[in-house]
Coordinates of C-alpha atoms in Angstrom, one line a residue:
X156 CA 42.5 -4.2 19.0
X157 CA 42.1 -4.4 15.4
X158 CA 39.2 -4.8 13.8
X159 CA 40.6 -7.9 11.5
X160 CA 41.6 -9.9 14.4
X161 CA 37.9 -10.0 16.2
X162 CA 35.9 -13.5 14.3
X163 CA 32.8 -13.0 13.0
X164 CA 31.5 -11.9 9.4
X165 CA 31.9 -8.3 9.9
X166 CA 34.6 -7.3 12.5
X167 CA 33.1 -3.5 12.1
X168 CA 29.6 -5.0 13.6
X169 CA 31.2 -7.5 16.2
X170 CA 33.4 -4.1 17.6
X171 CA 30.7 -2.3 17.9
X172 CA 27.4 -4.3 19.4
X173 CA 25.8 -1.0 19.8
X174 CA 25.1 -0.8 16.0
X175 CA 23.8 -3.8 15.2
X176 CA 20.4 -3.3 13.3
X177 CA 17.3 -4.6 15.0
X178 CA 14.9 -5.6 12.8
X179 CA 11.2 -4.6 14.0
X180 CA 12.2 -2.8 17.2
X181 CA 9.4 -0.6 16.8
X182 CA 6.0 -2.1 16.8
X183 CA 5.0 1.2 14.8
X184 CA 8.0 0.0 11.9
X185 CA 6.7 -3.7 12.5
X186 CA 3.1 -2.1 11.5
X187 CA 3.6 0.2 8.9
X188 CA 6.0 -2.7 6.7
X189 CA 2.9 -5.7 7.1
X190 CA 0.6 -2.7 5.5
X191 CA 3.3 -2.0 2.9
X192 CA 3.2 -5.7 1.7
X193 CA -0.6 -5.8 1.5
X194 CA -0.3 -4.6 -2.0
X195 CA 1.7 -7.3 -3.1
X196 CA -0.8 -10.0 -1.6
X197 CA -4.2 -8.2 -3.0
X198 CA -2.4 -8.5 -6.2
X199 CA -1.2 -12.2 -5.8
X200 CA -5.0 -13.0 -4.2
X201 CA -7.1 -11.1 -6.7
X202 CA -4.9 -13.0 -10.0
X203 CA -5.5 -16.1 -8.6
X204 CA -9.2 -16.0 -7.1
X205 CA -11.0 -14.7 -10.7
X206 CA -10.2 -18.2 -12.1
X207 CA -12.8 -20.1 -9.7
X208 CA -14.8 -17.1 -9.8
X209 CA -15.2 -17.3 -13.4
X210 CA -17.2 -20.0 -12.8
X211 CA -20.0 -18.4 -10.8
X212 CA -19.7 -15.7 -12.8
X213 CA -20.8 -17.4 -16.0
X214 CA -23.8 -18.8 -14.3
X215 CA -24.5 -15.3 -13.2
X216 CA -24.7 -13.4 -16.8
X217 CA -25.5 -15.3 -19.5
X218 CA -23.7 -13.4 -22.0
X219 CA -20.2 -14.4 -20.0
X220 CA -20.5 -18.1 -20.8
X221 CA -21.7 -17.6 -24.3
X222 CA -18.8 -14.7 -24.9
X223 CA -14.9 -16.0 -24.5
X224 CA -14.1 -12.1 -25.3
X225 CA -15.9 -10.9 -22.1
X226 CA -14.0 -13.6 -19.9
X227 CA -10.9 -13.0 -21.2
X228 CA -11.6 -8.7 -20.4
X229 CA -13.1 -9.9 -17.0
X230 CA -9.8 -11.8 -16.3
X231 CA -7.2 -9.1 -17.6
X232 CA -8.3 -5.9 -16.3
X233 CA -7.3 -6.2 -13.1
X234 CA -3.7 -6.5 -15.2
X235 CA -4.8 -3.5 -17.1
X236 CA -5.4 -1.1 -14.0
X237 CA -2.1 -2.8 -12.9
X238 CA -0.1 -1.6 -15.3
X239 CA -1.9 1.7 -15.3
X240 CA -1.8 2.1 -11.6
X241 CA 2.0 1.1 -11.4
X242 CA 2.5 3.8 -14.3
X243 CA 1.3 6.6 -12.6
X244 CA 1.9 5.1 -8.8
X245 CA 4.9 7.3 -8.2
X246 CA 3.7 10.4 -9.7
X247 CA 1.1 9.9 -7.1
X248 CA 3.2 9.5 -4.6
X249 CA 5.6 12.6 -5.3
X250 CA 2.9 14.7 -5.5
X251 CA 0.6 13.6 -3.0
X252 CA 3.4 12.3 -0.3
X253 CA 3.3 8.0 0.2
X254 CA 0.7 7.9 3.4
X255 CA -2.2 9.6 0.8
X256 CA -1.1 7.6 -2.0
X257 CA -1.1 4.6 -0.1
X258 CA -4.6 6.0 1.3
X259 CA -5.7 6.6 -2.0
X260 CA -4.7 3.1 -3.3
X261 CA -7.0 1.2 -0.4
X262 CA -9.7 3.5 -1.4
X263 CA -9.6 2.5 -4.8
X264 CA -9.3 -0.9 -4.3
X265 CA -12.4 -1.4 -1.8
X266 CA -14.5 0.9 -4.5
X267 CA -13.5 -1.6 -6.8
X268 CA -14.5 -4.6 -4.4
X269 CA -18.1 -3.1 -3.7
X270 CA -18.4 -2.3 -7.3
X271 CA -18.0 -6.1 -8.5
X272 CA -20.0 -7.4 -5.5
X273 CA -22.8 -5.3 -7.0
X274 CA -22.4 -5.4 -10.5
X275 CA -25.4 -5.9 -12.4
X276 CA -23.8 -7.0 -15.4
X277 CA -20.5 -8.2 -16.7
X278 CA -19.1 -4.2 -18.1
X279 CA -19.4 -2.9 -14.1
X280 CA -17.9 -5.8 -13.1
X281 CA -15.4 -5.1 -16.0
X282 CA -15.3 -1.6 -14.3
X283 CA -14.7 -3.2 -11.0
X284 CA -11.8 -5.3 -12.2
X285 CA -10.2 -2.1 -13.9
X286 CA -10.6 -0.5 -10.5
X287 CA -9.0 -3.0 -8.5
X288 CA -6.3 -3.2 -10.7
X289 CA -5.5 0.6 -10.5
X290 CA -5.7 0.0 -6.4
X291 CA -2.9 -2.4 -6.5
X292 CA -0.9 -1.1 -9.4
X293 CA -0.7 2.4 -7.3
X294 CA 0.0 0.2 -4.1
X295 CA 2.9 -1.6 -5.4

């Protein structure tokens, strides 16, 4: 039996059903790849949620809704620790293995979280931002 005469799309996979890849087998696999594309959504969610939270945020400090400079920083550090973060991601991970990088990038990112939720003014929160962004730059 050839492998040309058996239908199918690959005649090398339909002669062998032994090898045919099973996608998320292991729960452990299944696990570790949802964690993997948490980056990707913290970056998604944190770009899109500062635009309504601009709005709280200029009620909050005054000097926000009378400055379009500090809004626009507010906005675009999280970009800036992106880029940053993404820059210097893989050195990170070559020289600290990809579970403590990955470990490192949560870390990060939640510092960065409880540092906006307490900022007391708009350049921690700025600091915040900048720390969130490094979080998901070195997680993507």
């Amino acid at each position: 039996m050839s492998l040309h005469s058996i239908p199918g799309s690959s005649g090398y996979l339909d002669a062998f059903p032994e090898r045919r890849i099973t996608y998320f087998s292991n729960g452990y696999v299944l696990g570790l790849t949802i964690v993997a594309g948490i980056g990707g959504l913290l970056f998604g969610y944190d770009t899109g949620v500062i635009s309504g939270a601009l709005l709280y945020i200029k009620d909050d400090f005054e000097e926000v809704k009378n400055s379009n400079f500090l809004q626009e920083t507010i906005v675009s550090m999280a970009q800036v620790g992106a880029i940053i973060g993404a820059a210097t991601g893989g050195w990170i991970n070559d020289a600290c293995g990809r579970k403590k990088a990955t470990l490192f990038a949560d870390v990060v990112f939640a510092a960065g979280s409880i540092v906006m939720a307490a900022a007391p003014d708009p350049y921690v929160l700025i600091l915040g931002r900048l720390l969130v962004g490094l979080g998901v730059g070195v997680a993507s």
